[in-house]
Structures are given as C-alpha cells and as structure tokens.
mmCIF file of C-alpha atoms and ligand atoms in Angstrom:
data_model
loop_
_atom_site.group_PDB
_atom_site.id
_atom_site.type_symbol
_atom_site.label_atom_id
_atom_site.label_comp_id
_atom_site.label_asym_id
_atom_site.label_seq_id
_atom_site.Cartn_x
_atom_site.Cartn_y
_atom_site.Cartn_z
ATOM 1 C CA MET A 3 -39.392 -10.845 -35.649
ATOM 2 C CA ARG A 4 -38.163 -9.173 -32.526
ATOM 3 C CA THR A 5 -41.398 -10.094 -30.696
ATOM 4 C CA VAL A 6 -41.612 -13.388 -31.857
ATOM 5 C CA LEU A 7 -37.975 -14.102 -30.291
ATOM 6 C CA ASP A 8 -38.441 -12.630 -27.194
ATOM 7 C CA GLY A 9 -40.378 -15.131 -26.084
ATOM 8 C CA VAL A 10 -38.567 -18.309 -26.824
ATOM 9 C CA LYS A 11 -36.257 -19.699 -24.382
ATOM 10 C CA PRO A 12 -32.233 -19.239 -25.896
ATOM 11 C CA GLN A 13 -31.528 -23.206 -25.626
ATOM 12 C CA ARG A 14 -34.482 -23.986 -27.702
ATOM 13 C CA LEU A 15 -32.497 -22.682 -30.405
ATOM 14 C CA ARG A 16 -29.457 -24.731 -29.578
ATOM 15 C CA PRO A 17 -30.639 -27.582 -32.069
ATOM 16 C CA VAL A 18 -31.059 -24.889 -35.069
ATOM 17 C CA PHE A 19 -26.890 -24.006 -34.706
ATOM 18 C CA ARG A 20 -25.838 -27.790 -34.580
ATOM 19 C CA ALA A 21 -28.191 -28.221 -37.974
ATOM 20 C CA ILE A 22 -26.281 -25.378 -39.733
ATOM 21 C CA HIS A 23 -22.912 -26.820 -38.742
ATOM 22 C CA GLN A 24 -23.780 -30.223 -39.952
ATOM 23 C CA GLU A 25 -25.064 -28.737 -42.857
ATOM 24 C CA LEU A 26 -21.588 -26.777 -43.269
ATOM 25 C CA GLN A 27 -19.796 -29.571 -42.820
ATOM 26 C CA ARG A 28 -21.433 -31.652 -45.197
ATOM 27 C CA GLN A 29 -20.874 -29.260 -47.932
ATOM 28 C CA GLY A 30 -17.096 -29.054 -47.410
ATOM 29 C CA ILE A 31 -16.994 -25.412 -46.227
ATOM 30 C CA LEU A 32 -16.235 -26.441 -42.442
ATOM 31 C CA GLU A 33 -13.095 -28.118 -43.908
ATOM 32 C CA GLY A 34 -11.507 -25.009 -45.246
ATOM 33 C CA TYR A 35 -11.545 -23.595 -41.928
ATOM 34 C CA ARG A 36 -9.094 -25.999 -40.667
ATOM 35 C CA PHE A 37 -5.812 -24.537 -38.896
ATOM 36 C CA LEU A 38 -3.214 -26.647 -37.363
ATOM 37 C CA GLY A 39 -5.681 -30.062 -38.356
ATOM 38 C CA LYS A 40 -8.175 -28.652 -36.328
ATOM 39 C CA TYR A 41 -10.860 -25.955 -36.032
ATOM 40 C CA LEU A 42 -10.680 -22.523 -33.976
ATOM 41 C CA VAL A 43 -13.138 -21.639 -31.585
ATOM 42 C CA SER A 44 -13.093 -17.963 -29.926
ATOM 43 C CA ILE A 45 -15.011 -17.968 -26.650
ATOM 44 C CA ASP A 46 -15.643 -14.484 -24.971
ATOM 45 C CA GLY A 47 -18.239 -12.485 -23.383
ATOM 46 C CA THR A 48 -20.377 -9.525 -25.447
ATOM 47 C CA GLY A 49 -23.079 -7.317 -24.389
ATOM 48 C CA ILE A 50 -26.171 -7.670 -26.079
ATOM 49 C CA PHE A 51 -28.470 -5.115 -24.371
ATOM 50 C CA SER A 52 -28.233 -1.920 -21.811
ATOM 51 C CA SER A 53 -30.700 0.271 -20.180
ATOM 52 C CA GLY A 54 -31.423 2.856 -17.212
ATOM 53 C CA ALA A 55 -35.676 1.954 -17.520
ATOM 54 C CA ILE A 56 -35.970 -1.597 -18.887
ATOM 55 C CA SER A 57 -35.241 -4.678 -16.625
ATOM 56 C CA CYS A 58 -36.121 -8.192 -16.129
ATOM 57 C CA PRO A 59 -35.058 -10.844 -13.226
ATOM 58 C CA ASP A 60 -32.444 -12.147 -15.268
ATOM 59 C CA CYS A 61 -30.801 -8.166 -15.669
ATOM 60 C CA CYS A 62 -27.086 -7.914 -14.528
ATOM 61 C CA ILE A 63 -27.075 -4.887 -12.814
ATOM 62 C CA LYS A 64 -24.278 -1.984 -12.498
ATOM 63 C CA THR A 65 -24.583 0.853 -10.123
ATOM 64 C CA HIS A 66 -23.190 4.292 -11.120
ATOM 65 C CA LYS A 67 -21.321 6.598 -8.965
ATOM 66 C CA ASP A 68 -24.346 8.719 -8.863
ATOM 67 C CA GLY A 69 -26.217 5.938 -7.513
ATOM 68 C CA ARG A 70 -28.521 5.466 -10.868
ATOM 69 C CA GLU A 71 -29.037 2.031 -11.782
ATOM 70 C CA GLU A 72 -28.078 0.096 -15.383
ATOM 71 C CA TYR A 73 -29.920 -3.128 -16.065
ATOM 72 C CA TYR A 74 -27.853 -4.923 -18.841
ATOM 73 C CA HIS A 75 -27.736 -8.520 -20.113
ATOM 74 C CA GLN A 76 -24.166 -10.272 -21.959
ATOM 75 C CA MET A 77 -23.867 -13.420 -23.617
ATOM 76 C CA LEU A 78 -20.587 -16.054 -24.136
ATOM 77 C CA ALA A 79 -20.161 -16.464 -27.358
ATOM 78 C CA ALA A 80 -18.447 -19.328 -29.345
ATOM 79 C CA VAL A 81 -16.958 -18.498 -33.022
ATOM 80 C CA LEU A 82 -15.570 -20.213 -35.029
ATOM 81 C CA VAL A 83 -12.497 -18.507 -37.199
ATOM 82 C CA HIS A 84 -10.053 -18.476 -39.312
ATOM 83 C CA PRO A 85 -6.758 -15.769 -39.483
ATOM 84 C CA ASP A 86 -7.234 -15.891 -43.658
ATOM 85 C CA LYS A 87 -11.161 -15.365 -43.432
ATOM 86 C CA ASN A 88 -13.499 -12.415 -43.159
ATOM 87 C CA THR A 89 -16.452 -14.904 -42.181
ATOM 88 C CA VAL A 90 -16.937 -16.403 -39.103
ATOM 89 C CA LEU A 91 -19.300 -19.045 -38.061
ATOM 90 C CA PRO A 92 -20.985 -18.740 -34.708
ATOM 91 C CA PHE A 93 -22.299 -21.538 -32.504
ATOM 92 C CA PHE A 94 -24.822 -21.536 -29.829
ATOM 93 C CA ARG A 95 -24.483 -19.130 -27.299
ATOM 94 C CA GLN A 96 -24.923 -18.890 -23.555
ATOM 95 C CA ALA A 97 -26.493 -15.835 -21.565
ATOM 96 C CA ILE A 98 -24.695 -14.394 -18.780
ATOM 97 C CA THR A 99 -27.661 -13.865 -16.091
ATOM 98 C CA LYS A 100 -27.309 -12.042 -12.516
ATOM 99 C CA GLN A 101 -27.307 -15.719 -11.037
ATOM 100 C CA ASP A 102 -24.218 -16.049 -12.712
ATOM 101 C CA GLY A 103 -22.170 -13.726 -10.053
ATOM 102 C CA SER A 104 -22.146 -10.283 -9.074
ATOM 103 C CA LYS A 105 -18.617 -9.887 -10.465
ATOM 104 C CA LYS A 106 -17.792 -9.723 -14.126
ATOM 105 C CA ASN A 107 -15.179 -12.393 -13.865
ATOM 106 C CA ASP A 108 -17.220 -14.449 -12.247
ATOM 107 C CA CYS A 109 -19.923 -14.061 -14.739
ATOM 108 C CA GLU A 110 -17.940 -15.109 -17.414
ATOM 109 C CA HIS A 111 -16.490 -17.874 -15.817
ATOM 110 C CA ASN A 112 -19.587 -19.355 -14.578
ATOM 111 C CA ALA A 113 -21.246 -19.268 -18.229
ATOM 112 C CA SER A 114 -18.140 -20.887 -19.446
ATOM 113 C CA LYS A 115 -18.978 -23.886 -17.501
ATOM 114 C CA ARG A 116 -21.974 -24.164 -18.943
ATOM 115 C CA LEU A 117 -20.861 -23.616 -22.866
ATOM 116 C CA ILE A 118 -17.825 -25.753 -22.790
ATOM 117 C CA PRO A 119 -19.413 -29.340 -22.001
ATOM 118 C CA GLN A 120 -22.506 -27.926 -24.193
ATOM 119 C CA LEU A 121 -20.595 -27.233 -27.366
ATOM 120 C CA ARG A 122 -18.436 -30.784 -26.629
ATOM 121 C CA GLN A 123 -22.199 -32.286 -26.366
ATOM 122 C CA ASP A 124 -23.170 -30.762 -29.719
ATOM 123 C CA PHE A 125 -19.907 -31.267 -31.877
ATOM 124 C CA PRO A 126 -18.889 -34.840 -29.965
ATOM 125 C CA ARG A 127 -15.917 -35.349 -32.702
ATOM 126 C CA MET A 128 -15.165 -32.237 -33.795
ATOM 127 C CA GLU A 129 -11.287 -31.062 -32.799
ATOM 128 C CA MET A 130 -11.451 -27.673 -31.285
ATOM 129 C CA ILE A 131 -8.824 -25.341 -30.066
ATOM 130 C CA LEU A 132 -10.269 -22.570 -27.940
ATOM 131 C CA LEU A 133 -8.766 -19.484 -28.552
ATOM 132 C CA GLN A 134 -9.622 -17.348 -24.941
ATOM 133 C CA ASP A 135 -8.540 -14.532 -22.837
ATOM 134 C CA ALA A 136 -6.708 -14.482 -19.925
ATOM 135 C CA LEU A 137 -9.683 -14.896 -17.721
ATOM 136 C CA SER A 138 -9.334 -18.254 -18.729
ATOM 137 C CA CYS A 139 -5.894 -18.549 -17.537
ATOM 138 C CA ASN A 140 -6.476 -20.484 -14.636
ATOM 139 C CA ALA A 141 -6.423 -23.986 -13.246
ATOM 140 C CA PRO A 142 -9.701 -24.737 -12.679
ATOM 141 C CA HIS A 143 -10.848 -23.379 -16.282
ATOM 142 C CA ILE A 144 -7.863 -25.412 -18.037
ATOM 143 C CA ARG A 145 -9.042 -28.533 -16.122
ATOM 144 C CA LEU A 146 -12.388 -27.990 -17.408
ATOM 145 C CA LEU A 147 -11.160 -27.959 -21.013
ATOM 146 C CA LYS A 148 -8.514 -30.892 -21.273
ATOM 147 C CA SER A 149 -11.673 -33.107 -19.490
ATOM 148 C CA ASN A 150 -13.432 -31.863 -22.433
ATOM 149 C CA GLY A 151 -10.841 -32.860 -24.794
ATOM 150 C CA TYR A 152 -10.200 -29.297 -26.009
ATOM 151 C CA SER A 153 -7.159 -28.044 -27.434
ATOM 152 C CA PHE A 154 -6.524 -24.373 -26.384
ATOM 153 C CA ILE A 155 -4.740 -20.880 -26.762
ATOM 154 C CA ILE A 156 -5.123 -18.584 -23.808
ATOM 155 C CA THR A 157 -4.016 -15.236 -23.486
ATOM 156 C CA ALA A 158 -1.742 -15.598 -20.348
ATOM 157 C CA LYS A 159 -0.267 -12.007 -18.649
ATOM 158 C CA ALA A 160 2.035 -13.548 -16.981
ATOM 159 C CA ARG A 161 2.821 -11.377 -13.945
ATOM 160 C CA SER A 162 6.461 -11.143 -13.081
ATOM 161 C CA GLY A 163 7.042 -13.152 -9.859
ATOM 162 C CA SER A 164 5.106 -15.545 -11.198
ATOM 163 C CA LEU A 165 6.015 -19.118 -11.706
ATOM 164 C CA LEU A 166 5.323 -19.019 -15.231
ATOM 165 C CA LEU A 167 7.244 -16.238 -15.773
ATOM 166 C CA LYS A 168 9.986 -17.156 -13.148
ATOM 167 C CA THR A 169 9.931 -20.965 -15.133
ATOM 168 C CA VAL A 170 10.441 -19.209 -18.478
ATOM 169 C CA LEU A 171 12.890 -16.721 -17.829
ATOM 170 C CA ASP A 172 14.926 -19.043 -15.496
ATOM 171 C CA GLY A 173 14.643 -21.735 -18.300
ATOM 172 C CA LEU A 174 16.568 -19.298 -21.074
ATOM 173 C CA ALA A 175 19.547 -19.471 -18.821
ATOM 174 C CA ASN A 176 19.135 -23.540 -18.355
ATOM 175 C CA GLY A 177 18.479 -23.810 -21.770
ATOM 176 C CA SER A 178 14.862 -25.545 -20.795
ATOM 177 C CA THR A 179 12.990 -21.941 -23.056
ATOM 178 C CA GLN A 180 14.048 -21.210 -26.737
ATOM 179 C CA GLU A 181 14.461 -18.097 -28.097
ATOM 180 C CA LEU A 182 14.338 -17.092 -31.588
ATOM 181 C CA ALA A 183 14.834 -13.314 -32.922
ATOM 182 C CA GLY A 184 14.920 -11.615 -36.038
ATOM 183 C CA THR A 185 13.362 -8.396 -37.661
ATOM 184 C CA THR A 186 10.085 -7.834 -38.993
ATOM 185 C CA SER A 187 9.230 -6.506 -42.431
ATOM 186 C CA LYS A 188 9.258 -2.765 -40.712
ATOM 187 C CA LYS A 189 12.748 -3.181 -39.965
ATOM 188 C CA LEU A 190 11.606 -3.709 -35.932
ATOM 189 C CA ARG A 191 13.602 -6.199 -33.699
ATOM 190 C CA CYS A 192 11.321 -9.187 -32.690
ATOM 191 C CA GLY A 193 11.449 -12.879 -31.562
ATOM 192 C CA TYR A 194 9.398 -15.720 -29.914
ATOM 193 C CA ARG A 195 10.048 -17.341 -26.512
ATOM 194 C CA TYR A 196 8.823 -20.935 -25.372
ATOM 195 C CA ALA A 197 9.226 -23.421 -23.321
ATOM 196 C CA ASN A 198 7.036 -26.712 -23.366
ATOM 197 C CA ASP A 199 5.412 -28.431 -20.297
ATOM 198 C CA ILE A 200 5.806 -26.034 -17.869
ATOM 199 C CA PRO A 201 3.382 -25.974 -14.220
ATOM 200 C CA LEU A 202 0.660 -22.814 -14.451
ATOM 201 C CA ASN A 203 1.366 -21.583 -11.008
ATOM 202 C CA HIS A 204 2.627 -22.526 -7.889
ATOM 203 C CA ALA A 205 -1.173 -23.995 -6.639
ATOM 204 C CA ASN A 206 -1.390 -25.981 -9.629
ATOM 205 C CA GLN A 207 1.643 -27.199 -10.586
ATOM 206 C CA ASP A 208 0.445 -30.539 -11.853
ATOM 207 C CA VAL A 209 -1.390 -28.388 -14.432
ATOM 208 C CA ARG A 210 1.440 -28.274 -16.976
ATOM 209 C CA VAL A 211 1.050 -25.874 -20.125
ATOM 210 C CA ASN A 212 3.309 -24.760 -22.758
ATOM 211 C CA TYR A 213 4.248 -20.970 -23.261
ATOM 212 C CA ILE A 214 5.034 -19.072 -26.105
ATOM 213 C CA ASP A 215 5.481 -15.185 -26.275
ATOM 214 C CA TYR A 216 6.097 -13.002 -28.755
ATOM 215 C CA TRP A 217 7.644 -9.683 -28.537
ATOM 216 C CA GLU A 218 8.661 -6.582 -30.335
ATOM 217 C CA GLU A 219 10.975 -3.465 -29.905
ATOM 218 C CA ARG A 220 8.405 -0.544 -30.709
ATOM 219 C CA PRO A 221 9.800 2.595 -32.424
ATOM 220 C CA ASP A 222 8.795 4.600 -29.410
ATOM 221 C CA GLY A 223 11.572 2.220 -26.952
ATOM 222 C CA THR A 224 8.631 0.540 -25.992
ATOM 223 C CA THR A 225 8.587 -3.558 -26.133
ATOM 224 C CA PHE A 226 4.904 -5.193 -27.112
ATOM 225 C CA ILE A 227 4.661 -8.405 -25.602
ATOM 226 C CA TYR A 228 1.760 -11.259 -26.174
ATOM 227 C CA ASP A 229 1.982 -14.318 -24.222
ATOM 228 C CA CYS A 230 -0.308 -17.019 -23.984
ATOM 229 C CA VAL A 231 -0.495 -20.714 -22.618
ATOM 230 C CA THR A 232 -1.604 -23.296 -24.739
ATOM 231 C CA ASP A 233 -1.014 -27.378 -25.159
ATOM 232 C CA ILE A 234 0.142 -27.183 -28.298
ATOM 233 C CA PRO A 235 3.895 -27.483 -28.496
ATOM 234 C CA SER A 236 6.355 -25.377 -29.698
ATOM 235 C CA PRO A 237 8.659 -25.007 -31.834
ATOM 236 C CA PRO A 238 6.396 -21.495 -33.370
ATOM 237 C CA THR A 239 7.431 -22.509 -36.957
ATOM 238 C CA THR A 240 5.085 -25.589 -36.605
ATOM 239 C CA TRP A 241 2.119 -23.078 -36.275
ATOM 240 C CA ARG A 242 1.414 -19.527 -37.799
ATOM 241 C CA MET A 243 0.901 -16.896 -35.346
ATOM 242 C CA TRP A 244 -2.145 -15.820 -35.512
ATOM 243 C CA TYR A 245 -1.985 -12.172 -34.643
ATOM 244 C CA ALA A 246 1.877 -11.562 -35.797
ATOM 245 C CA GLN A 247 3.012 -10.242 -39.059
ATOM 246 C CA PRO A 248 4.990 -13.246 -40.498
ATOM 247 C CA PHE A 249 8.030 -13.662 -38.634
ATOM 248 C CA PRO A 250 11.492 -14.102 -40.592
ATOM 249 C CA LEU A 251 13.005 -17.137 -39.190
ATOM 250 C CA GLU A 252 14.879 -17.832 -42.040
ATOM 251 C CA GLY A 253 18.299 -15.942 -41.223
ATOM 252 C CA GLY A 254 17.003 -15.190 -37.633
ATOM 253 C CA GLU A 255 19.247 -15.575 -35.143
ATOM 254 C CA ARG A 256 18.591 -17.823 -32.631
ATOM 255 C CA ASN A 257 19.181 -18.256 -28.499
ATOM 256 C CA LEU A 258 20.036 -14.600 -27.773
HETATM 257 ZN ZN1 LIG B 1 -33.344 -8.165 -17.940
#
C-alpha cells in the first residue's frame, strides 16, 4: 500500500475526500454534525514524517544545536468535528513543504492560503465554522476567511496592551462588554466576558470581530483564561462552548 501511495501526488486524492463527504451527506450522517446550524471544521498543522537520514527536495529542515539536521514533513489538516462525537471526518489535507517558508508560522500560514480556498471550492455550499489556533488570529487570515464565506472561532491569546484586550476591559466600565459569572459544578468561580463588533488591532481597525473569553479561578490561586475571536455574536447562552464545562447561567450573577 505504501509503495503504491508513495508515487501518488496528494492532489489526486482530493476528489476522493469530496466523494466520501458527498456520500455521508446523502446518507444523512453529516446532518448529525451540525453545531449552531453549521459544521465545525478544525484546522491545524501536524507532523507526518521525520528522519535524520532520509530526505527529499520538499523536506523542511530543522538544524539541531549540535549541527545535526533533521528532515521532516508536516501537513495542514482540516477535520469535521463535533463536541459530542468521538468520530471525526477528515477533509483533503494540504502538504506543508519547504517552499512555504523557513519558520513554522510562515509554513502553516502559507499552506492555509491554499487549503482555505480549496475547501470552499470542494464544498461550495457547506456552511462551515473554522476552528483555528492563535497562529491564525491575524487580519490577513480573517479577511481570507470572510472572503471565502466561512464563519470562524480562533484562539486569540490577547496580550495585555493589545487593542483587543483594552477594548474589552474598557468595555466593562462603559457597558459595551458584558460579563456573566457563576460557580462551576466543582465550586470554582468562573465567567464569560464578551464584546461584539470590536476592532482586531490598531493596524486593522476595519477587521471587526466578536470577542469572548472564559475564566475560571483554580484552587491553586491561578486564573485559567481561554479567549477567542469569532464572527458569531454573543451572548454565550446562544452557543454552547466546546471547551468549557456546562456553565451555570441560571442563578449566575451578572455584570460583576
Ligand atoms: Zn521530504
């Protein structure tokens, strides 16, 4: 199998993935994957090959401190997921090659410039919410998603001093940021803060996003925070967060 597949250009497999998804749709299986009325598609890079001896012209190369070179391949995978389902359904993947750039971030970003329009081409009418990590939380990428008709939920990791976080924190004072707080089933204090239609950053104020974060006070005294930007408007009662425990919105205090 490996000997046969080694000679096949990955692009030749693209119609195969399309055919499988069309069949899943025909049989009504995809319908069970709907979330907020759309389909959640998680996109991330993953390693598929690494060797100190075997290489090809497409290999990315990592040079170790001792001068040893390691050859590796990665790919950018798009996978249909649902928080209640153990089975994920992969779409066609995009190979990340040496030509994509010398740094990991460049590589993944350049591969996604190919993957995102191709996914739209293969599934022109499928309403998708793309889930991506913080590497994708930048204006050119969000513009690419919007121009291809995707919804998105992207990890933000908003830094202190960023316009995004400043707008959210200022909003707590002037009422444009909402906060819902309560207690988890494990008696931990937790809450959501959200602000809709705010600028992504100073340089790209025309790129408007909705921001939402989840915070939780841990027994060790630290506060866990997860934040993301999305085009889906809050309040969070309208969507079930995929990463958090069920949140006790009933009886929770508001606007702390
Ligand atoms: Zn290679």
